[in-house]
JSON list of C-alpha atoms in Angstrom, two decimals:
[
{"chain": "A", "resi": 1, "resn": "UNK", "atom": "CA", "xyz": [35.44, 87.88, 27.13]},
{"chain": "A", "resi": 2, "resn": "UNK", "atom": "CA", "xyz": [34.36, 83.96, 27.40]},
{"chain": "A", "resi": 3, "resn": "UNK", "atom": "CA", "xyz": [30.82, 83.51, 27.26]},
{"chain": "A", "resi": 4, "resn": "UNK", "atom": "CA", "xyz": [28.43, 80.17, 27.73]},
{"chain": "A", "resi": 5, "resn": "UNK", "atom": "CA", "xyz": [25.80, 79.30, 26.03]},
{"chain": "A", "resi": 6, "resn": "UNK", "atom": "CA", "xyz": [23.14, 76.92, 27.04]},
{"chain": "A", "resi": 7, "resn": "UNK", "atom": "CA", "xyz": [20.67, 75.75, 24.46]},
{"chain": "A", "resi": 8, "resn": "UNK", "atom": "CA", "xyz": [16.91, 75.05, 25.72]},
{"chain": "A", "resi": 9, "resn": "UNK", "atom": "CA", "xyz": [15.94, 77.05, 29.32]},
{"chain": "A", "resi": 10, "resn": "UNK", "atom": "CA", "xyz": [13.79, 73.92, 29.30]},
{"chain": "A", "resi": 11, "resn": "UNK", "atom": "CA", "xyz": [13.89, 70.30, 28.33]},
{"chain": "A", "resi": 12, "resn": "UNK", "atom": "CA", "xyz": [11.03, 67.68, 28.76]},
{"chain": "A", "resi": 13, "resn": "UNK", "atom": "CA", "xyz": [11.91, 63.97, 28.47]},
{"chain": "A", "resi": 14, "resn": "UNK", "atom": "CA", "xyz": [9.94, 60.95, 28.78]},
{"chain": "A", "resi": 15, "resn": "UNK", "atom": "CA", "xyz": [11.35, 58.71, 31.48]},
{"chain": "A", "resi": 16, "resn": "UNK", "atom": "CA", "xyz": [13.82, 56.11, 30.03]},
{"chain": "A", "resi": 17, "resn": "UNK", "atom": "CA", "xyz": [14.67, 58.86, 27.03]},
{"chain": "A", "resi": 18, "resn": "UNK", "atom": "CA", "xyz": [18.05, 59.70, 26.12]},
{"chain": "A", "resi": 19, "resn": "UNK", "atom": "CA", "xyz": [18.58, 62.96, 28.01]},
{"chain": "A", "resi": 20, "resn": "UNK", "atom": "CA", "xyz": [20.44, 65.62, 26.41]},
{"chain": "A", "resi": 21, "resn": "UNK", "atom": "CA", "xyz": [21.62, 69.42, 27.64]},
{"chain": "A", "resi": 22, "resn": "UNK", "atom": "CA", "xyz": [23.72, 71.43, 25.02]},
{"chain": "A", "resi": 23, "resn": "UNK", "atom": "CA", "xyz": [26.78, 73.79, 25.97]},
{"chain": "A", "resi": 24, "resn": "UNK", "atom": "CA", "xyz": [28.62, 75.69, 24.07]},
{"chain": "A", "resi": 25, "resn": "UNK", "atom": "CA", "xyz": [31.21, 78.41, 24.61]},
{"chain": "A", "resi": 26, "resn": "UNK", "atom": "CA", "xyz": [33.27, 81.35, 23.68]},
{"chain": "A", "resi": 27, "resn": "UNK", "atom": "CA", "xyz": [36.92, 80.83, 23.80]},
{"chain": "A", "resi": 28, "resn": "UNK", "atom": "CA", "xyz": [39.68, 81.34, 21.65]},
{"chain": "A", "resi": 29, "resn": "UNK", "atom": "CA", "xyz": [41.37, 79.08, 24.04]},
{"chain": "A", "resi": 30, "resn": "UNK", "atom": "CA", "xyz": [40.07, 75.78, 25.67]},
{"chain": "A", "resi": 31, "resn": "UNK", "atom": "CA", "xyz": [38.79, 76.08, 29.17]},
{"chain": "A", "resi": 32, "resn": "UNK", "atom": "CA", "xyz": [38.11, 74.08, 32.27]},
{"chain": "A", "resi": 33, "resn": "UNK", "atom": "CA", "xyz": [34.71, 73.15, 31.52]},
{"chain": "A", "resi": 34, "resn": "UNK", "atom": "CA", "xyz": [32.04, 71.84, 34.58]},
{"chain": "A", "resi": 35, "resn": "UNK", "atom": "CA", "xyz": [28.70, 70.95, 34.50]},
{"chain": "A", "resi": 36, "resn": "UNK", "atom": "CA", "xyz": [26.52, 71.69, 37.40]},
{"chain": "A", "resi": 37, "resn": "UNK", "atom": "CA", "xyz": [22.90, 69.95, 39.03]},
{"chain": "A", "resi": 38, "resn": "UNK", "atom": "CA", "xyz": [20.77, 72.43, 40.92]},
{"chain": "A", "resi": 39, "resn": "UNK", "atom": "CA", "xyz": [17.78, 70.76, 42.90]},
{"chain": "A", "resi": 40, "resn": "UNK", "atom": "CA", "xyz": [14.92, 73.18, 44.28]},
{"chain": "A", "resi": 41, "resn": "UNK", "atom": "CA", "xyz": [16.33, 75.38, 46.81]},
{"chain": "A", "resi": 42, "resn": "UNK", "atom": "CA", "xyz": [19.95, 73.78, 47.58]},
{"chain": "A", "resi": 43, "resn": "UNK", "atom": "CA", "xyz": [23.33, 74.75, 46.11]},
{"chain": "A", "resi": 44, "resn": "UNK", "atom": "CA", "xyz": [25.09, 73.44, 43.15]},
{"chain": "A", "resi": 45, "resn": "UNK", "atom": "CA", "xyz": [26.22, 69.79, 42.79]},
{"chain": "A", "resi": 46, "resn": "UNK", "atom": "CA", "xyz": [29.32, 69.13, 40.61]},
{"chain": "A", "resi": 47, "resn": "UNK", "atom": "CA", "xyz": [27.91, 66.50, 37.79]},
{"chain": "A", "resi": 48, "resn": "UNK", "atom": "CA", "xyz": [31.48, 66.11, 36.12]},
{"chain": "A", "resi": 49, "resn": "UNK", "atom": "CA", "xyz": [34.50, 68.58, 34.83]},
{"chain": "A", "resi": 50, "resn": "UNK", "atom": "CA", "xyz": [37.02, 68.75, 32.28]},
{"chain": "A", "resi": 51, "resn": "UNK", "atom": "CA", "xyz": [40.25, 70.16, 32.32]},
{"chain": "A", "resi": 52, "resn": "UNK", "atom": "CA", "xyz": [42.83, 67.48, 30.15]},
{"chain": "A", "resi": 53, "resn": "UNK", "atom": "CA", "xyz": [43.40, 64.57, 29.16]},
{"chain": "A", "resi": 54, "resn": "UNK", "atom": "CA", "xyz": [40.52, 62.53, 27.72]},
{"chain": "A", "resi": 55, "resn": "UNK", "atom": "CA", "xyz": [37.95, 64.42, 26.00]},
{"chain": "A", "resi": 56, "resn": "UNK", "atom": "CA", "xyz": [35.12, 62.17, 26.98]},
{"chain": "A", "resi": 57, "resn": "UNK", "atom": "CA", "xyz": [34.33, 62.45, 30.72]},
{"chain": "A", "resi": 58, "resn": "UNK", "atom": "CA", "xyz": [31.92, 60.36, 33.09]},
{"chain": "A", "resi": 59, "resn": "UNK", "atom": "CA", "xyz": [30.01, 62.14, 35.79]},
{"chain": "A", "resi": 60, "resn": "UNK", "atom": "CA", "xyz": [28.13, 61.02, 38.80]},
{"chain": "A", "resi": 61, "resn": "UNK", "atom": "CA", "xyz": [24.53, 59.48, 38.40]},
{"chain": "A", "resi": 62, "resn": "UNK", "atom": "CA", "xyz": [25.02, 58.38, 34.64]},
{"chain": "A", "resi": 63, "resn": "UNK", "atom": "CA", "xyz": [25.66, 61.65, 33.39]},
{"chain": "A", "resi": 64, "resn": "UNK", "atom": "CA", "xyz": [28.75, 61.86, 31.11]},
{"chain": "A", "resi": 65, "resn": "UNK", "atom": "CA", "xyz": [29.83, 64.74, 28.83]},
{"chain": "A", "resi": 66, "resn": "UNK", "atom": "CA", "xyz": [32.07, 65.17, 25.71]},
{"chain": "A", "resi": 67, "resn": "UNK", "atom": "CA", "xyz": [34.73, 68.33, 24.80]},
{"chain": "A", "resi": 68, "resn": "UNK", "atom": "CA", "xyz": [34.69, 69.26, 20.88]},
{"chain": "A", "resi": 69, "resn": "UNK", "atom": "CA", "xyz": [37.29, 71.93, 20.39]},
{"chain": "A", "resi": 70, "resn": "UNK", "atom": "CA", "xyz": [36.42, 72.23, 17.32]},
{"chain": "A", "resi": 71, "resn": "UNK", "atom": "CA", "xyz": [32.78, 72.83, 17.61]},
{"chain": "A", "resi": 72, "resn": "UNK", "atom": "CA", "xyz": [33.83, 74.77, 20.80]},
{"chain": "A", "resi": 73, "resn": "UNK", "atom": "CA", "xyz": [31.10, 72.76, 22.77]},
{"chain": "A", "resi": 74, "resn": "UNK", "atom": "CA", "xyz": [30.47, 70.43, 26.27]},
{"chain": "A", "resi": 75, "resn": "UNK", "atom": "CA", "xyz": [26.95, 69.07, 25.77]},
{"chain": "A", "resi": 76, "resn": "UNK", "atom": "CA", "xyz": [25.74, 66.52, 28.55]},
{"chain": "A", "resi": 77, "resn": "UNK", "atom": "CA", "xyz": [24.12, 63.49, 28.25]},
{"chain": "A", "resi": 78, "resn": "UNK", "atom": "CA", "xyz": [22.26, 60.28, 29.83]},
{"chain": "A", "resi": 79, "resn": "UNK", "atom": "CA", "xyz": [21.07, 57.38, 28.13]},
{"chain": "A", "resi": 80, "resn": "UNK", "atom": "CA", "xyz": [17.46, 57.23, 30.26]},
{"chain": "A", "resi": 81, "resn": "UNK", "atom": "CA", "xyz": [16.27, 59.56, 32.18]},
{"chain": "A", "resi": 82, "resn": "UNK", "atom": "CA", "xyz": [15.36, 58.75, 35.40]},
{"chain": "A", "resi": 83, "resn": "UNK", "atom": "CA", "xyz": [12.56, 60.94, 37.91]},
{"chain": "A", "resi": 84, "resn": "UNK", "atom": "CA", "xyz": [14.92, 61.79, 39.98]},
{"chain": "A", "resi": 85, "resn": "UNK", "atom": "CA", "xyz": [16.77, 64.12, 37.36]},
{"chain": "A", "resi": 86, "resn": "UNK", "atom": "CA", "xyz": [14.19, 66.50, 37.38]},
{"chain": "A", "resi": 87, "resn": "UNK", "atom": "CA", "xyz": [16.50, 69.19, 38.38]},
{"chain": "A", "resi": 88, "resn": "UNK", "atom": "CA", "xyz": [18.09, 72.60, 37.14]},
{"chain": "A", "resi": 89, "resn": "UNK", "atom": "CA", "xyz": [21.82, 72.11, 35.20]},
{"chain": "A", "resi": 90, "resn": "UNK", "atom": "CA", "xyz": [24.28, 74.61, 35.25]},
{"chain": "A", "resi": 91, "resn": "UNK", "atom": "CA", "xyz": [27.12, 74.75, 32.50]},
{"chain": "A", "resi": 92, "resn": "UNK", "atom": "CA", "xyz": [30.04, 77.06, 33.23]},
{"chain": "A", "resi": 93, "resn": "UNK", "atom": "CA", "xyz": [33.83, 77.35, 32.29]},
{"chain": "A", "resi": 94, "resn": "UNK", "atom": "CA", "xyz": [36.76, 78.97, 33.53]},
{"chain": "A", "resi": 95, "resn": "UNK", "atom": "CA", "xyz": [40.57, 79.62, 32.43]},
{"chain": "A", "resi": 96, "resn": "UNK", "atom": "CA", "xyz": [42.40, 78.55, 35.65]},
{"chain": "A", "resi": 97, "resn": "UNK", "atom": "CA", "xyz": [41.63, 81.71, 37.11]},
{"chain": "A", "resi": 98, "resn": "UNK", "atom": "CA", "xyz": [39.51, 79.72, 39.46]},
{"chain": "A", "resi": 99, "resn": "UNK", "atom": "CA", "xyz": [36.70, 82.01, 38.35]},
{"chain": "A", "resi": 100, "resn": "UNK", "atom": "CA", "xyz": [33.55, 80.30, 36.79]},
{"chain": "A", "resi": 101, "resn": "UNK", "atom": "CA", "xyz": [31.08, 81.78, 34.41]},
{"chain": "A", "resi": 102, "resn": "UNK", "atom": "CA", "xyz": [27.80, 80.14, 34.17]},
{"chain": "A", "resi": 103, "resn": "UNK", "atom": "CA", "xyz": [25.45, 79.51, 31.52]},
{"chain": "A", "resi": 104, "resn": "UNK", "atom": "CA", "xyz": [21.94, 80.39, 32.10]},
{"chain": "A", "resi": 105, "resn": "UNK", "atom": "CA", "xyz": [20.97, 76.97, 33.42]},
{"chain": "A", "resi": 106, "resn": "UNK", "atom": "CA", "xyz": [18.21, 74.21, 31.60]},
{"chain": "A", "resi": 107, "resn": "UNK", "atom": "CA", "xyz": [15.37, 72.99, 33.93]},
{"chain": "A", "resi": 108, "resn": "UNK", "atom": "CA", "xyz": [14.73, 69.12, 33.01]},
{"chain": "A", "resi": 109, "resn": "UNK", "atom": "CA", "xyz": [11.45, 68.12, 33.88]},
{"chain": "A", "resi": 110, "resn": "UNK", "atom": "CA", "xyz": [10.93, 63.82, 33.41]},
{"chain": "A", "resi": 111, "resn": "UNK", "atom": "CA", "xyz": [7.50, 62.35, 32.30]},
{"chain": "A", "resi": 112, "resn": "UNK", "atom": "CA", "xyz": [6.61, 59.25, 33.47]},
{"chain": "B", "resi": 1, "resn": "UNK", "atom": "CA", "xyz": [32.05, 66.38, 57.51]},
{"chain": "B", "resi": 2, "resn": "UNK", "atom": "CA", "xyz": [33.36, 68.88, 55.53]},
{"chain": "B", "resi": 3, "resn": "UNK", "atom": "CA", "xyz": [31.45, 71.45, 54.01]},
{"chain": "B", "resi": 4, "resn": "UNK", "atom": "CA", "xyz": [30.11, 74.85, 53.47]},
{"chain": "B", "resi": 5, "resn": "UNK", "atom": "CA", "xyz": [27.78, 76.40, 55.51]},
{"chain": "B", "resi": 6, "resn": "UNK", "atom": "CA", "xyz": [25.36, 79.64, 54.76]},
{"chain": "B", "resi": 7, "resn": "UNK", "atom": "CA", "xyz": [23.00, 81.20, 57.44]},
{"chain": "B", "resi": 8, "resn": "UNK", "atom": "CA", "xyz": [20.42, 81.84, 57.40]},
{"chain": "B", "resi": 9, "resn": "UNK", "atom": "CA", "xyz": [18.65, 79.66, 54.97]},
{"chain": "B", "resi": 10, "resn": "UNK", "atom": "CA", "xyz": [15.86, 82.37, 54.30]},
{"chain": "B", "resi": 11, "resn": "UNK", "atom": "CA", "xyz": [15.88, 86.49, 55.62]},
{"chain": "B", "resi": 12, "resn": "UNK", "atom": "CA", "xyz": [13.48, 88.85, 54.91]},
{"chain": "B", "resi": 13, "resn": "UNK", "atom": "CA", "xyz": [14.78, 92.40, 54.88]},
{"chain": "B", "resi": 14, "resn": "UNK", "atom": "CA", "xyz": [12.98, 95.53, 55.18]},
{"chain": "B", "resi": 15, "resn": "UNK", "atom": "CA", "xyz": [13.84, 98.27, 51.83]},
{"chain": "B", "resi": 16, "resn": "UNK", "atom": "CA", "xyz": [16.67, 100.63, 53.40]},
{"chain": "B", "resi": 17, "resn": "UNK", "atom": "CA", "xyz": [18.71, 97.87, 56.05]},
{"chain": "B", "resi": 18, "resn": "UNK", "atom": "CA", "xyz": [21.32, 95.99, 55.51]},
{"chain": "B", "resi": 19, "resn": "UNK", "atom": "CA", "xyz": [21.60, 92.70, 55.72]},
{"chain": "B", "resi": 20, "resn": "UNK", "atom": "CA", "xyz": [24.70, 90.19, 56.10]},
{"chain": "B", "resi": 21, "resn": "UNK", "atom": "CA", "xyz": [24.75, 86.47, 54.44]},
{"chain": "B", "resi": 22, "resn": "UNK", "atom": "CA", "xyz": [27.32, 84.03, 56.44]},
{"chain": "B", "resi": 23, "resn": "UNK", "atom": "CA", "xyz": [29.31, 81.81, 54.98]},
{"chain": "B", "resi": 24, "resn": "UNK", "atom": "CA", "xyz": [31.68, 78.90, 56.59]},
{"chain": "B", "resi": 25, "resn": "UNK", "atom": "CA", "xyz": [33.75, 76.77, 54.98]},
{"chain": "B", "resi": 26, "resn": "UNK", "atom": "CA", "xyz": [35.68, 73.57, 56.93]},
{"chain": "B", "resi": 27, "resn": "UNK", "atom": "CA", "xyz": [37.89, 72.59, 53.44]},
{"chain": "B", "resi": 28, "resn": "UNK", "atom": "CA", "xyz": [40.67, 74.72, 54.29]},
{"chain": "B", "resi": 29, "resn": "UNK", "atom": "CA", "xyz": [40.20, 76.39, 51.08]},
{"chain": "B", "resi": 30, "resn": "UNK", "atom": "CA", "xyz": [41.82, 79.28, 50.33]},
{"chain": "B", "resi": 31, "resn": "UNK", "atom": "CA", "xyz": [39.56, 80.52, 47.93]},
{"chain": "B", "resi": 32, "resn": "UNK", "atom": "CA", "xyz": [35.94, 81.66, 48.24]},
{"chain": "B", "resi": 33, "resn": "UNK", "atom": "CA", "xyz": [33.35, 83.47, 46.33]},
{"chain": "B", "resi": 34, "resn": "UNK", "atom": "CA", "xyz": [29.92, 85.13, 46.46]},
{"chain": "B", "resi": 35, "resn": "UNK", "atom": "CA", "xyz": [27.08, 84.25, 43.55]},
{"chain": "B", "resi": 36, "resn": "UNK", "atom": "CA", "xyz": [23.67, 85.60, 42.61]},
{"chain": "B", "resi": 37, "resn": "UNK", "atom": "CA", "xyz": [21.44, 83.51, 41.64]},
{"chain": "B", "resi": 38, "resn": "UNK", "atom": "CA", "xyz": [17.69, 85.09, 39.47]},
{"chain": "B", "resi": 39, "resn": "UNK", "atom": "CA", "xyz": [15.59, 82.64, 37.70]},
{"chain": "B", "resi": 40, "resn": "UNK", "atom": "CA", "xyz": [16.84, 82.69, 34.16]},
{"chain": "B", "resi": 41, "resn": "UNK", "atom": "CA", "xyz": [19.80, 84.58, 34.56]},
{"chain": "B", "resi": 42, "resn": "UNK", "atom": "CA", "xyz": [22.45, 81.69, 35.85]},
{"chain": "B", "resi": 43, "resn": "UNK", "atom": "CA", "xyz": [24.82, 82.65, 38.67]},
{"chain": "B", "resi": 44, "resn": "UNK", "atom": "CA", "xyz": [26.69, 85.90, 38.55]},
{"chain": "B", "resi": 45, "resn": "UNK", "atom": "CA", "xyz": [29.72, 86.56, 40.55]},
{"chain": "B", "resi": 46, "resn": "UNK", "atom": "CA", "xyz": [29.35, 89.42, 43.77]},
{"chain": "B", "resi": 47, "resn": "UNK", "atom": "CA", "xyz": [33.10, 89.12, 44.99]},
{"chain": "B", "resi": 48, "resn": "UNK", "atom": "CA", "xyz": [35.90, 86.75, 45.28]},
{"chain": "B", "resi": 49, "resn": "UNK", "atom": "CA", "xyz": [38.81, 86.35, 48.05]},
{"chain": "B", "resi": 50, "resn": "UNK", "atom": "CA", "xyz": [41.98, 83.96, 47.12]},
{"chain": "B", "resi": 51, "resn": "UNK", "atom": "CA", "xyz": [43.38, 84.87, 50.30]},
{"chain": "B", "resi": 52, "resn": "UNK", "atom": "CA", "xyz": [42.73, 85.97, 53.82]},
{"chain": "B", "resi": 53, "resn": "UNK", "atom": "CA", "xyz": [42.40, 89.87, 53.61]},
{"chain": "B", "resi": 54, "resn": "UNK", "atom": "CA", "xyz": [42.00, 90.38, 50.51]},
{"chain": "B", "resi": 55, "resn": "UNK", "atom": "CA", "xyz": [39.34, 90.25, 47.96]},
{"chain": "B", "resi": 56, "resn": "UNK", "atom": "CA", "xyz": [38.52, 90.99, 44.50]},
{"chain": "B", "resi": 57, "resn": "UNK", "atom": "CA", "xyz": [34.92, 92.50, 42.90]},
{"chain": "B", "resi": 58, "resn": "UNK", "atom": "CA", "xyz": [32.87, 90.39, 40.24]},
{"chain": "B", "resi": 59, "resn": "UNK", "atom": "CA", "xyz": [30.69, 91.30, 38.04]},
{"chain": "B", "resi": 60, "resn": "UNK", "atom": "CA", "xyz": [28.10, 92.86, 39.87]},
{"chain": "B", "resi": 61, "resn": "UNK", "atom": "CA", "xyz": [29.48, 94.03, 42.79]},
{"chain": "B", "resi": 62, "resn": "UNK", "atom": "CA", "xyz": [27.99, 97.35, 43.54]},
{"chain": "B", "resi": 63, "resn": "UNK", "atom": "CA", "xyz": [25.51, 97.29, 46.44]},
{"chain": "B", "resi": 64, "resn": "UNK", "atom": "CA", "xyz": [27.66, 94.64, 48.00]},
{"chain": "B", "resi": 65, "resn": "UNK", "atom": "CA", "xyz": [30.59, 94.36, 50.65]},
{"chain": "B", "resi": 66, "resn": "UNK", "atom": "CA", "xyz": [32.38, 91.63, 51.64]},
{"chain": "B", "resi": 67, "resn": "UNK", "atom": "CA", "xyz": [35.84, 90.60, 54.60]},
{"chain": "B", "resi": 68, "resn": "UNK", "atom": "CA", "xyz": [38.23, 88.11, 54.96]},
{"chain": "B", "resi": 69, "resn": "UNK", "atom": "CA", "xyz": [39.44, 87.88, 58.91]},
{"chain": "B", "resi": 70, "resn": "UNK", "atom": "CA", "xyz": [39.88, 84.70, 59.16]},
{"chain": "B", "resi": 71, "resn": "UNK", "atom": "CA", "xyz": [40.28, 81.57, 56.56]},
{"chain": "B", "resi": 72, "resn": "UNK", "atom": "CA", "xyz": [37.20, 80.09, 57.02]},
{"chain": "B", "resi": 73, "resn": "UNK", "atom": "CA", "xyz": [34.81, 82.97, 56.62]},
{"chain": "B", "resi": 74, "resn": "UNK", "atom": "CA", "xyz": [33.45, 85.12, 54.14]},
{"chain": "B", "resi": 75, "resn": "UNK", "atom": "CA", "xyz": [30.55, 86.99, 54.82]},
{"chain": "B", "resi": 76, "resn": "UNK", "atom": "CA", "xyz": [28.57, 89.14, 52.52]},
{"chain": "B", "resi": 77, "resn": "UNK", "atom": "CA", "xyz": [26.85, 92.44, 53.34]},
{"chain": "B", "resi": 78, "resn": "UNK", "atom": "CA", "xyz": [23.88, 93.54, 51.26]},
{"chain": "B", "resi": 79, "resn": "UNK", "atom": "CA", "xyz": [23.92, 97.48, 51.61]},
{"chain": "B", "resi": 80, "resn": "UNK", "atom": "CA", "xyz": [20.40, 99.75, 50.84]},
{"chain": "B", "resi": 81, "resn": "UNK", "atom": "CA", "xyz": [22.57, 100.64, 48.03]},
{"chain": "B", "resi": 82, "resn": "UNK", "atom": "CA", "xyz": [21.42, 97.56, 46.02]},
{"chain": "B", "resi": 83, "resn": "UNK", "atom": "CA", "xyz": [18.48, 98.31, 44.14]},
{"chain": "B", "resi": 84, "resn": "UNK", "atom": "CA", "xyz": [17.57, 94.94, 43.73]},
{"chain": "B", "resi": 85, "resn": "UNK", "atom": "CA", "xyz": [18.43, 92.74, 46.60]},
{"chain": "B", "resi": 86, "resn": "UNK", "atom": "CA", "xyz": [15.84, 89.75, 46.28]},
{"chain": "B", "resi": 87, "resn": "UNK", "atom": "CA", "xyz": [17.77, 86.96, 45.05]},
{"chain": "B", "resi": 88, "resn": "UNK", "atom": "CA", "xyz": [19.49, 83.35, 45.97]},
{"chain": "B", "resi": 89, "resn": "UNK", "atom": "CA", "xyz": [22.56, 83.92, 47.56]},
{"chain": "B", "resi": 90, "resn": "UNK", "atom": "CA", "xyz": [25.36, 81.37, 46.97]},
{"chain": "B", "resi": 91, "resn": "UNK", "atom": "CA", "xyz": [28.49, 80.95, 48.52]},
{"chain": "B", "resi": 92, "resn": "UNK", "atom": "CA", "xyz": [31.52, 78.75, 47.37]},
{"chain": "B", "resi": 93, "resn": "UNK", "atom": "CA", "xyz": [34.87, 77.53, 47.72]},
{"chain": "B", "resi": 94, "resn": "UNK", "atom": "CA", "xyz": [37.73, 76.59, 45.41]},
{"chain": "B", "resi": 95, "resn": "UNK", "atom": "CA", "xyz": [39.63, 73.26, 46.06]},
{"chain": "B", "resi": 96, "resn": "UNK", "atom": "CA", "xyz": [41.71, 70.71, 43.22]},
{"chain": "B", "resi": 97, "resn": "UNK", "atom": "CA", "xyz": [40.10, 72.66, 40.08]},
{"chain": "B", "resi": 98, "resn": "UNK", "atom": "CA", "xyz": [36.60, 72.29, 41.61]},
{"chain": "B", "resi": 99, "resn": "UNK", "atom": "CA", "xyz": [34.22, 74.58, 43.21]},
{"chain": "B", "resi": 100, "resn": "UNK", "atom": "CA", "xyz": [32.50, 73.24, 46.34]},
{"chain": "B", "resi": 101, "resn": "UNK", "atom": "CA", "xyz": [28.75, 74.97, 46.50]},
{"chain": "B", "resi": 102, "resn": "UNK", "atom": "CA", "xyz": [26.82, 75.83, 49.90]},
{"chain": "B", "resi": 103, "resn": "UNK", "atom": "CA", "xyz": [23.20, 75.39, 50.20]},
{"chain": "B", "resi": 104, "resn": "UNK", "atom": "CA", "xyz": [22.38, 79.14, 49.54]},
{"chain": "B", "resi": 105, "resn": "UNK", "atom": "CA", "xyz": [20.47, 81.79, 51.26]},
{"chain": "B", "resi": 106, "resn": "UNK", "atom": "CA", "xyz": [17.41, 83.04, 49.95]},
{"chain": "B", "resi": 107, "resn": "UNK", "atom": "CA", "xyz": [16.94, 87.55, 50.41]},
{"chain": "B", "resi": 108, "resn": "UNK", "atom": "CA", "xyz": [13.86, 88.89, 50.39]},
{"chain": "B", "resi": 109, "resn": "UNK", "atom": "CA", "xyz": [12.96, 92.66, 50.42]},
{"chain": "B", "resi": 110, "resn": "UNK", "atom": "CA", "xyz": [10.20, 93.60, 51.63]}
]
């Protein structure tokens, strides 16, 4: 069974700091892999997804996120942090069964 | 616009009712599914339906019941038989590799 880890439940930047969320999986095969943004109370907002092609992939708001198959991992990044990233962020993967399995989320908070 | 929909945004339930979550969808997906949401714990998946009448459990679907009349609809029915009902409830739909998230409906037992 697939698994995905998420490493931090909590991640405090300064604002204008790199920002980075790690992801890593459990696969003996690659998978679709998503990251998600969760603000207080709301659903989930697709950030950016991989499924082929280019292993590096640009998201929305800055975010972008690179596939290692070798180090089976999808960690997300943003040069500076901005306030309004102050959010929860959801990684999850799935094998074209259209079924996702999440990770247990990382709640960024940003100091000005 | 095109969206999903969940109603209502917050119920309170008393211990021993049920309770059912709606959920709307105007994609013309075919696929929807039911998540649980508990701080620390990520989303879990309640049900799934790929199709109109039928539907699939998740992981955690005891306590739970779900239909699929009509495209556009799934609704979920929290029984008495879930011990542990108070959670976010979110509902989603499946279009071009990407699932499309509703803004969630928030169960409290009382």
């Amino acid at each position: 069974a697939q698994s995905v880890t998420q490493l931090g439940s909590h991640v405090s930047v300064s604002e204008g700091a790199l920002v980075l969320l790690r992801c890593n999986y459990s696969s003996s095969v690659p998978p679709y892999l998503f990251w998600y943004v969760q603000y207080p109370n709301q659903g989930l907002q697709l950030l950016l997804k991989y499924t082929t092609g280019a292993t590096l992939v640009k998201g929305i708001n800055g975010f972008e996120a690179e596939f290692k198959k070798s180090e089976t991992s999808f960690h997300l990044t943003k040069p500076s942090a901005h306030m309004s990233d102050a959010a929860e962020y959801f990684c999850a993967v799935s094998f074209n069964d259209y079924k996702l399995s999440f990770g247990a989320g990382t709640t960024v908070t940003v100091r000005a | 616009d095109g969206g999903i929909t969940q109603s209502p945004k917050y119920l309170f339930r008393k211990e021993g009712q049920n309770v059912t979550l709606s959920c709307e969808q105007n994609l013309n997906h075919d696929a929807m599914y039911w998540y649980r949401q508990d701080p620390g714990q990520g989303l879990r998946l309640i049900y799934y339906s790929q199709i109109v009448n039928d539907f699939q459990k998740g992981d955690i679907a005891e306590g739970y019941s779900v239909s699929r009349e009509k495209k556009e609809s799934f609704p979920l029915t929290v029984t008495s038989a879930q011990k542990n009902p108070t959670a976010f409830y979110l509902c989603a739909s499946i279009g071009q590799d990407e699932q499309f998230f509703g803004p969630g409906t928030r169960l409290t037992v009382l």
